[in-house]
Coordinates of C-alpha atoms and ligand atoms in Angstrom, one line a residue:
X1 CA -13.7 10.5 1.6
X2 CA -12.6 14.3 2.7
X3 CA -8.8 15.3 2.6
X4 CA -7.6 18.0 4.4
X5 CA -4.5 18.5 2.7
X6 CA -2.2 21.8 2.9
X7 CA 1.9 22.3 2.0
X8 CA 4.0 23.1 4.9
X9 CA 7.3 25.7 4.4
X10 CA 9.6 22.9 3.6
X11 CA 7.7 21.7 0.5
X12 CA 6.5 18.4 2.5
X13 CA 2.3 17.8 2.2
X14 CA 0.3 17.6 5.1
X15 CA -2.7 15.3 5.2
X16 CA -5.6 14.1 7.1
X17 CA -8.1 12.0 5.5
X18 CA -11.2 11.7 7.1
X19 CA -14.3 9.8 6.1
X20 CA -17.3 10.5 4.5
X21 CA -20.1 10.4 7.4
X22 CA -22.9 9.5 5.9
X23 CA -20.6 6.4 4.5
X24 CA -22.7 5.9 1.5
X25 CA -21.4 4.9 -1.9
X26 CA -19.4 2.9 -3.9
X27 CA -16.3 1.2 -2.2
X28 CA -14.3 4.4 -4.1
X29 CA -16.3 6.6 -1.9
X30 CA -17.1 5.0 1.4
X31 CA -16.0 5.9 4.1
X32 CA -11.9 4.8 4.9
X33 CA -12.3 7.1 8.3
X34 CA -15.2 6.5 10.8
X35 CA -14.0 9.7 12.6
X36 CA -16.9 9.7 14.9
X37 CA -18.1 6.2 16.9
X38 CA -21.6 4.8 15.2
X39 CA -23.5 5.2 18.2
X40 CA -23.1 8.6 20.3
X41 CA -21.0 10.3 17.5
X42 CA -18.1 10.3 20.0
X43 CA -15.0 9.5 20.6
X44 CA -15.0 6.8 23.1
X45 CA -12.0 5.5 25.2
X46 CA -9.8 2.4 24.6
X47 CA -10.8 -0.7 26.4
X48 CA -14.3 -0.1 26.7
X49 CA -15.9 -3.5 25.5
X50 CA -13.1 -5.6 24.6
X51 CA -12.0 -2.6 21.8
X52 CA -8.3 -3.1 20.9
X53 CA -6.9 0.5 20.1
X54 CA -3.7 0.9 17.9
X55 CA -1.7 3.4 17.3
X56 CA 0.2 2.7 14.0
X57 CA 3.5 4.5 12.3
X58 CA 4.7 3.8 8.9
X59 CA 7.9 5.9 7.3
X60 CA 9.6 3.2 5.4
X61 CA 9.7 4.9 1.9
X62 CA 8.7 8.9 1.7
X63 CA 5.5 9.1 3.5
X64 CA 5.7 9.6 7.2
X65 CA 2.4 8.4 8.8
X66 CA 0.7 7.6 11.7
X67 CA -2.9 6.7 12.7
X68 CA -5.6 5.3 15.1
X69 CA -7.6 2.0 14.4
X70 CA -9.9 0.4 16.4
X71 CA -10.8 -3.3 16.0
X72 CA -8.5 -3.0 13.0
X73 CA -11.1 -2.0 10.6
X74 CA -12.0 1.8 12.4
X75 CA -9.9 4.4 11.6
X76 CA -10.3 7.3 13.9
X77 CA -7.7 9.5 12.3
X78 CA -5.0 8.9 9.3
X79 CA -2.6 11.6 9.2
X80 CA 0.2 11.3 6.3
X81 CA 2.8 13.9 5.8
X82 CA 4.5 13.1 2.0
X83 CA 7.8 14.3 0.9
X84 CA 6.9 13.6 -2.7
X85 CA 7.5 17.2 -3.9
X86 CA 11.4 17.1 -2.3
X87 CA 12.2 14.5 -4.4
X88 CA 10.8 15.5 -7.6
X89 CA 13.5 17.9 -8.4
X90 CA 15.9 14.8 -8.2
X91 CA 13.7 12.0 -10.0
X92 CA 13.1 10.0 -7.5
X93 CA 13.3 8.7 -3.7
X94 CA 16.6 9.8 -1.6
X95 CA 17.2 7.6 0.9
X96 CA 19.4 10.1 2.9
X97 CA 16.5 12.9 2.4
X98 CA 13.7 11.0 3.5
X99 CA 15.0 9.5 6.7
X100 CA 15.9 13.3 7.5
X101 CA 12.5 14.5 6.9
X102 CA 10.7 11.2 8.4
X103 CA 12.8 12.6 12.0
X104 CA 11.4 16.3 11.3
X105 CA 7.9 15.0 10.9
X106 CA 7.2 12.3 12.8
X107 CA 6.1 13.4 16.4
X108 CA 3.9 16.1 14.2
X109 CA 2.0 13.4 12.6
X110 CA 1.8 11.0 16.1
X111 CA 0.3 13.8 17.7
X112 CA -1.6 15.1 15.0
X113 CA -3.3 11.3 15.2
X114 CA -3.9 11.0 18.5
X115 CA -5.4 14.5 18.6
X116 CA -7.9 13.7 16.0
X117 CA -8.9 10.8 17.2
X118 CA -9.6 12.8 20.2
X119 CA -7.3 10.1 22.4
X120 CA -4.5 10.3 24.6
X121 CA -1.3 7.7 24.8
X122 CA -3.3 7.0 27.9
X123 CA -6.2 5.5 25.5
X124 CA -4.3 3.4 23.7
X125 CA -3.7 -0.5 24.0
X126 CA -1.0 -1.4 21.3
X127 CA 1.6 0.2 19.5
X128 CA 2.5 -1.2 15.7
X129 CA 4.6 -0.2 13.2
X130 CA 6.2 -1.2 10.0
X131 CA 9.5 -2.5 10.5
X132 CA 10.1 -3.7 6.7
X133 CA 10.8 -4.1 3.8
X134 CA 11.6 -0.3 2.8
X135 CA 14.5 1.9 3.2
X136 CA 16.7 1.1 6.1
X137 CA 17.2 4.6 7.3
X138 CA 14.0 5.6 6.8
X139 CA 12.1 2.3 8.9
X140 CA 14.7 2.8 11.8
X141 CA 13.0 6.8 12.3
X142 CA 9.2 4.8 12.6
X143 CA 10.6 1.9 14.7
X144 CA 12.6 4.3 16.9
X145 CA 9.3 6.1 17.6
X146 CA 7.1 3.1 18.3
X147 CA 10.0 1.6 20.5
X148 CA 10.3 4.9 22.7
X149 CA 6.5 5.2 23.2
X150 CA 6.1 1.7 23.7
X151 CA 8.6 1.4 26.6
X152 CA 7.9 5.0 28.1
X153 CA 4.0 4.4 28.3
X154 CA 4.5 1.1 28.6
X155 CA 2.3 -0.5 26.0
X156 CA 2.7 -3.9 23.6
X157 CA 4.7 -3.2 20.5
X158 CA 4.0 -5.3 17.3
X159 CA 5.8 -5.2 14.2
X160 CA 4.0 -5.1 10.9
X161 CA 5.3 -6.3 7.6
X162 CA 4.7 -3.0 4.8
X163 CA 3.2 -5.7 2.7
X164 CA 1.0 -7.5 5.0
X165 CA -0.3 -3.9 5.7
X166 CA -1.0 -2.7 2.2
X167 CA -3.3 -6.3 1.6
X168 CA -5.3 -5.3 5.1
X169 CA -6.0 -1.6 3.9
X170 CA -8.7 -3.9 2.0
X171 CA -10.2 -4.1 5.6
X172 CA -10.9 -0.8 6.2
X173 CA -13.6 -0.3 4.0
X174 CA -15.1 -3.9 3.7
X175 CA -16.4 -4.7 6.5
X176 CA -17.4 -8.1 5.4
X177 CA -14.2 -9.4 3.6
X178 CA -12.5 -12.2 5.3
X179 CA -10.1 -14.5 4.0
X180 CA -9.7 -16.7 2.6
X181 CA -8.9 -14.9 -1.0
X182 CA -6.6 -13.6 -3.3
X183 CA -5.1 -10.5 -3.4
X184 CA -2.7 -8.7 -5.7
X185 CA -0.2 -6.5 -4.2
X186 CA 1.7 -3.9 -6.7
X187 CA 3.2 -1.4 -5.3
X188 CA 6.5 0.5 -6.2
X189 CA 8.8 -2.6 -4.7
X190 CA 7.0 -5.5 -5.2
X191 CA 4.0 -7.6 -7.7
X192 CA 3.6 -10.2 -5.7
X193 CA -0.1 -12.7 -6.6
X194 CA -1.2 -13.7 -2.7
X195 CA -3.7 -15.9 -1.4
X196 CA -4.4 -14.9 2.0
X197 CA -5.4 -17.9 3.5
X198 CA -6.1 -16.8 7.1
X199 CA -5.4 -13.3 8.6
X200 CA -1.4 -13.1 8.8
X201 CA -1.3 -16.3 7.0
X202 CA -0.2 -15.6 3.0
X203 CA 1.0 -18.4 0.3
X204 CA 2.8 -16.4 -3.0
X205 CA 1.6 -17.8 -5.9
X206 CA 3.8 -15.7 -8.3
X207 CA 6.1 -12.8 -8.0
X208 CA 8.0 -10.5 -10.4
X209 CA 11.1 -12.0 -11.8
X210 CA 12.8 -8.4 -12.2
X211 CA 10.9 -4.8 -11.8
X212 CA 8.1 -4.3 -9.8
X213 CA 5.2 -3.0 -11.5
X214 CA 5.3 0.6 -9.6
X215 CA 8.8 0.4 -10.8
X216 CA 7.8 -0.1 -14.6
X217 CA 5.7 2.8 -14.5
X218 CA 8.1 5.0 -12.8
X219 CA 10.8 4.1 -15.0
X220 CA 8.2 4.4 -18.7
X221 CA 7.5 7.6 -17.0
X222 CA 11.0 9.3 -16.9
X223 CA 12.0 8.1 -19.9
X224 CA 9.1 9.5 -21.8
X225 CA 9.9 12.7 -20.0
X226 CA 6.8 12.5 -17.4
X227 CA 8.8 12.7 -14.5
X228 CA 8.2 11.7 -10.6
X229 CA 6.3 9.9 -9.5
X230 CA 5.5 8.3 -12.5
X231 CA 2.6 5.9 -11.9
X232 CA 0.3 8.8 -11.2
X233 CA 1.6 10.4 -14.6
X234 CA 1.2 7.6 -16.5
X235 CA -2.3 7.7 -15.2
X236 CA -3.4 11.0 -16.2
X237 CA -1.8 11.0 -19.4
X238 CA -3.2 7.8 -20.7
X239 CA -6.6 9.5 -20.3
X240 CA -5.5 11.6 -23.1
X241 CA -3.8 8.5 -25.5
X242 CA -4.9 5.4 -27.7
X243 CA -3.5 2.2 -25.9
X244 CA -3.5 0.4 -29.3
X245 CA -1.4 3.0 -30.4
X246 CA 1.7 0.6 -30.3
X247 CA 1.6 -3.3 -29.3
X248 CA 4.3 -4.0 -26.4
X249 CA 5.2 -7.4 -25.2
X250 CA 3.3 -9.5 -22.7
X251 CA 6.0 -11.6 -20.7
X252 CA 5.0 -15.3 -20.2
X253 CA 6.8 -17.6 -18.1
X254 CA 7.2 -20.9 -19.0
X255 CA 6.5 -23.3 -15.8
X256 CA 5.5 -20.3 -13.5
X257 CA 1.9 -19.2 -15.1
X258 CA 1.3 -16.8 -12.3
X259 CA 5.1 -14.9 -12.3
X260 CA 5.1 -11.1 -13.9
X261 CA 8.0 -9.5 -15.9
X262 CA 8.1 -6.2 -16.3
X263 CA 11.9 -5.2 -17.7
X264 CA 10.9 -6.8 -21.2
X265 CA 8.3 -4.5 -21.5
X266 CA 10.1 -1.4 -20.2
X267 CA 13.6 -2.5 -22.7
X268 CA 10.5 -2.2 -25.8
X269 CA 9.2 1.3 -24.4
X270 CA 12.9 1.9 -24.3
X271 CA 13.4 0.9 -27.9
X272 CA 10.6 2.4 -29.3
X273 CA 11.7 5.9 -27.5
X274 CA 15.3 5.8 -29.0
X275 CA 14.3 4.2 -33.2
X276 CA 11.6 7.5 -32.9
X277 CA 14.8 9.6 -32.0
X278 CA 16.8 8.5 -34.2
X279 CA 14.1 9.0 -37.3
X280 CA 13.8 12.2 -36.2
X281 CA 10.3 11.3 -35.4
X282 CA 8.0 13.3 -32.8
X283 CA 6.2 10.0 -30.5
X284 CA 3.1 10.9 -28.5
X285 CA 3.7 10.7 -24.7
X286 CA -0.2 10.2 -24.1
X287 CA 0.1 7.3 -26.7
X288 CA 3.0 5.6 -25.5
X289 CA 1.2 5.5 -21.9
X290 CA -1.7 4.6 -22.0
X291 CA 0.1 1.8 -24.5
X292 CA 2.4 0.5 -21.8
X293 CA -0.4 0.9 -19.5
X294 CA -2.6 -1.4 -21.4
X295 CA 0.1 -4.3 -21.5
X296 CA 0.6 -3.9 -17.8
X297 CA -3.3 -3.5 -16.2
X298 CA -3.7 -6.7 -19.3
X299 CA -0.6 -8.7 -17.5
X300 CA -2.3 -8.0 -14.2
X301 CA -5.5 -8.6 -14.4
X302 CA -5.0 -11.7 -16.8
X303 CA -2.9 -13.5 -14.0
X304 CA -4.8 -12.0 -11.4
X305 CA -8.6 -13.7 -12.9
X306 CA -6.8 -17.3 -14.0
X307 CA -5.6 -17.8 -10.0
X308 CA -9.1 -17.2 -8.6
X309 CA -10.3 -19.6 -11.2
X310 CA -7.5 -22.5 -10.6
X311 CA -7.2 -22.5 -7.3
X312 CA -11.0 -21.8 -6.8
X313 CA -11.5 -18.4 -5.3
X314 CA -14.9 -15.8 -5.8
X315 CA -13.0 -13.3 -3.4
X316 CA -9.9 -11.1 -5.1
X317 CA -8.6 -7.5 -3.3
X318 CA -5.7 -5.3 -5.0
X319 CA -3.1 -3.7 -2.5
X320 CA -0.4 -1.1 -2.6
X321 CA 0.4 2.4 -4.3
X322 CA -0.3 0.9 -7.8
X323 CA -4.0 -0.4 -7.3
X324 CA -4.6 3.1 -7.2
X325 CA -4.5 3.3 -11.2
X326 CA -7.6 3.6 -12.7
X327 CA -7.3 1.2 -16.1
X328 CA -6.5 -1.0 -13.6
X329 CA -9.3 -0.8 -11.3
X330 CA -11.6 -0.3 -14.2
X331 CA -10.4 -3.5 -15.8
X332 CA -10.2 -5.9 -13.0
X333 CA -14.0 -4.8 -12.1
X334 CA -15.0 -5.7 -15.6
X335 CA -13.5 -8.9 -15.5
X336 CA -14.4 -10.1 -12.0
X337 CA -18.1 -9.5 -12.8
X338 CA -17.6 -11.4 -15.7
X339 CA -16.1 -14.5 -13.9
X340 CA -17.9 -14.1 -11.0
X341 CA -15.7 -13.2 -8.6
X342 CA -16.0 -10.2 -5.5
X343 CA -13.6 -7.3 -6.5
X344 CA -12.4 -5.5 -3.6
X345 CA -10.3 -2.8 -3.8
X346 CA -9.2 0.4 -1.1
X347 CA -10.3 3.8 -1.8
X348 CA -7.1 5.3 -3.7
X349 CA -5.6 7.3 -0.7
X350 CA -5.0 3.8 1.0
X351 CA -3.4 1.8 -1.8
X352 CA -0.4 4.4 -1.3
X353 CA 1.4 4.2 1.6
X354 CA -0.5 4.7 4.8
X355 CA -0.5 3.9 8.7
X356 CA -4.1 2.9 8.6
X357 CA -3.1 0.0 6.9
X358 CA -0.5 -0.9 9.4
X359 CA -2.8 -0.4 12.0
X360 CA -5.8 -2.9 10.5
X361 CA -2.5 -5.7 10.1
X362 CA -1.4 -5.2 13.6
X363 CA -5.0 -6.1 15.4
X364 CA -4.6 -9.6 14.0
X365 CA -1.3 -10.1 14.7
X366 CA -2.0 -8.7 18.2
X367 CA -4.8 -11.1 18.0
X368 CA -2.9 -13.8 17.7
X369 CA -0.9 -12.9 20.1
X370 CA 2.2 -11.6 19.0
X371 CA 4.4 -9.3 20.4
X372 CA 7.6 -7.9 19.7
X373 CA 10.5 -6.8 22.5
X374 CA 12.5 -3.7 22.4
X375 CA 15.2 -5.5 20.4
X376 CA 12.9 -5.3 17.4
X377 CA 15.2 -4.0 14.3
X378 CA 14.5 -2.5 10.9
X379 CA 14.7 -5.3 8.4
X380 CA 14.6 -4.0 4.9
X381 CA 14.6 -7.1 2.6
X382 CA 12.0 -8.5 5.1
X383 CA 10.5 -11.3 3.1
X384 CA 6.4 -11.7 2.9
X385 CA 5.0 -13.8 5.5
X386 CA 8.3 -13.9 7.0
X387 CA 8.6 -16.4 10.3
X388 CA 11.3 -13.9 12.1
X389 CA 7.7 -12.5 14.1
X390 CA 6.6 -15.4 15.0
X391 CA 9.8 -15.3 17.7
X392 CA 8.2 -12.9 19.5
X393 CA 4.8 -14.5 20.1
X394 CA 3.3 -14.5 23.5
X395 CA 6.4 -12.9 25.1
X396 CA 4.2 -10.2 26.6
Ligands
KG4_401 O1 2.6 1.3 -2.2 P1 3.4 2.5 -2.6 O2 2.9 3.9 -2.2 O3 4.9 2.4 -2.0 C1 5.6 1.2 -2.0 O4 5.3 0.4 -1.1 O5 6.3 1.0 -2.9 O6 3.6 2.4 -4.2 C2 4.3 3.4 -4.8 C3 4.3 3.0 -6.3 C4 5.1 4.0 -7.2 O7 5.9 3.2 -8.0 C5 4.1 4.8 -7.9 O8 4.5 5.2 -9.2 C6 2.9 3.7 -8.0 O9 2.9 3.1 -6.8 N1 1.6 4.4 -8.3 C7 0.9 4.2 -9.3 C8 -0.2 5.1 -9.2 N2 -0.1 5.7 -8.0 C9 1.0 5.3 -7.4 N3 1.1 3.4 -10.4 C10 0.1 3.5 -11.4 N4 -0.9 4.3 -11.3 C11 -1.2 5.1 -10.3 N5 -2.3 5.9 -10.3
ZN402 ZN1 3.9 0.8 0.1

């Protein structure tokens, strides 16, 4: 996987992420962009056998993207332009900010996709983007865009959940996954244990009860003095720590085995931090991480194994920004070849936030033959495998 990455004037980083050619490798290497068509090396047209082109636009937290898919599992370009470096200074996401910068960038990065895919609006069949859960300001700059390119080159619009899209990046890279299977989704918003029992078609076995995991580690991170974004941090620093340098608390919940808690664990980092202050004592921030790290990746994995088991799954997948951790990709490869069960997992540049995800989600939803009308609104608290799309089936 090649990224061409460079910072613009205003701080924001530009990226295209292209595949590796030869598309060898382990699924961490393989190729997430087939840039080129298998056959001639070319780029071909839409339409041409049956082929179901999408142009896909996610902006609903601080990454403005946009990319071409084909058949929902060929990327042909994935442009992302991330803002993370504006909103270090200020510890975290602003809302007002990141809409502002997701209206600067966002006809950059459609173009910048089309152009790589080496495609023209004419070229494509279907238009898709996420239209929630995320920030409200920052959804209604992506669904503006899709609505005003839908209805000026008149093409079908389809709305993707930012969930639904994060569990398809799985798709990109493996061609032969298909559900039924089980997938858990942690990003900075949600922790949410999915069997996805037909494309589309998702039962929630557990969710968190307060923070979302991304959360935990963002919040560990600034109060260990790590800063934003912390799950990254976290990351890198455990390398350096002991994880049994301190013992944190596992949440259980009684009645709902599959449900995650993650304030508990945070209140002990907490604790921990302020009796060390207190003593006057000096804590090591590579030993509290890779600590808090270890009761997390332990919580995850742990449910993760036991529902494949119950409910009699060999396939499991991880989604969303924090499947990109290492412990935790480490740890749920150990443990599904111990039980016997398929670990899938994107390469770590699509486990953040992406539109090549949203793109792979929308052909099956096109598929099915849903389509959404120019009344389609932002809808930030969307719920996972929310009915409110199903009211636009078939009307075009
Ligand atoms: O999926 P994502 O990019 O955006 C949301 O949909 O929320 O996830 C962002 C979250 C943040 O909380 C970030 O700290 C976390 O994913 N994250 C990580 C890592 N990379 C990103 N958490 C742990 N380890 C990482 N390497
Ligand atoms: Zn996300």
């Amino acid at each position: 996987m090649q990224i061409d990455k460079n910072v613009e004037q205003d701080g924001v980083i530009f990226m295209s992420i292209k595949g590796d050619e030869a598309g060898n490798g382990s699924a961490d290497n393989r190729a997430g962009v087939a840039a080129l068509s298998e056959t001639d090396g070319t780029n071909r047209g839409a339409g041409s056998d049956g082929d179901i082109t999408i142009l896909a636009i996610e902006s609903s937290c601080d990454e403005t993207a946009a990319a071409v898919v084909r058949n929902g599992r060929e990327v042909l370009s994935n442009i992302i332009s991330s803002q993370i470096a504006l909103h270090t200074v200020y510890g975290g996401v602003v809302p007002e900010i990141a809409s502002r910068k997701h209206v600067e960038k966002i006809n950059g990065c459609i173009r910048a996709a089309l152009s790589e895919a080496g495609l023209t609006l004419d070229d494509i069949d279907v238009v898709a983007v996420t239209y929630g859960p995320g920030l409200v300001g920052a959804l209604l700059v992506g669904v503006s865009a899709a609505k005003a390119i839908s209805f000026a080159a008149n093409k079908p619009l389809v709305g993707v959940h930012h969930i639904e899209g994060h569990i398809s990046a799985n798709f990109i890279e493996n061609k032969d996954l298909e559900p039924p299977f089980v997938c858990l989704v942690v990003s900075g918003g949600h922790s949410h244990l999915v069997v996805v029992k037909d494309y589309g078609e998702y039962e929630i076995i557990g969710q968190t009860r307060d923070d979302a995991a991304g959360e935990a580690f963002d919040k560990v991170a600034r109060a260990i003095g790590l800063g934003y974004p912390g799950g990254p941090k976290i990351d890198a620093a455990a390398k350096e720590g002991n994880p049994d340098a301190f013992t944190f608390p596992q949440a259980k919940i009684p009645d709902a085995e599959y449900d995650f808690s993650f304030s508990g664990l945070k209140s002990a980092v907490l604790n921990l931090i302020n009796q060390a202050k207190m003593q006057g004592e000096e804590l090591s921030q590579a030993d509290v991480a890779a600590s808090f790290q270890k009761a997390v990746v332990e919580v995850l994995v742990g449910h993760a194994i036991s529902a494949c088991k119950q409910y009699g799954y060999d396939k499991l997948a991880i989604a969303g920004g924090v499947a990109s951790n290492t412990s935790l990709r480490q740890l749920m490869e150990k443990e599904c070849a111990a039980n016997g069960i398929r670990f899938y997992r994107p390469s770590p540049v699509l486990c953040t936030d992406n539109a090549a995800m949203i793109g792979a989600a929308a052909y099956y939803e096109y598929k099915k033959g849903v389509r959404f009308d120019l009344d389609m609104n932002a809808v930030p608290n969307l719920p996972l495998g929310d009915r409110e799309r199903r009211f636009h089936a078939g009307k075009q």
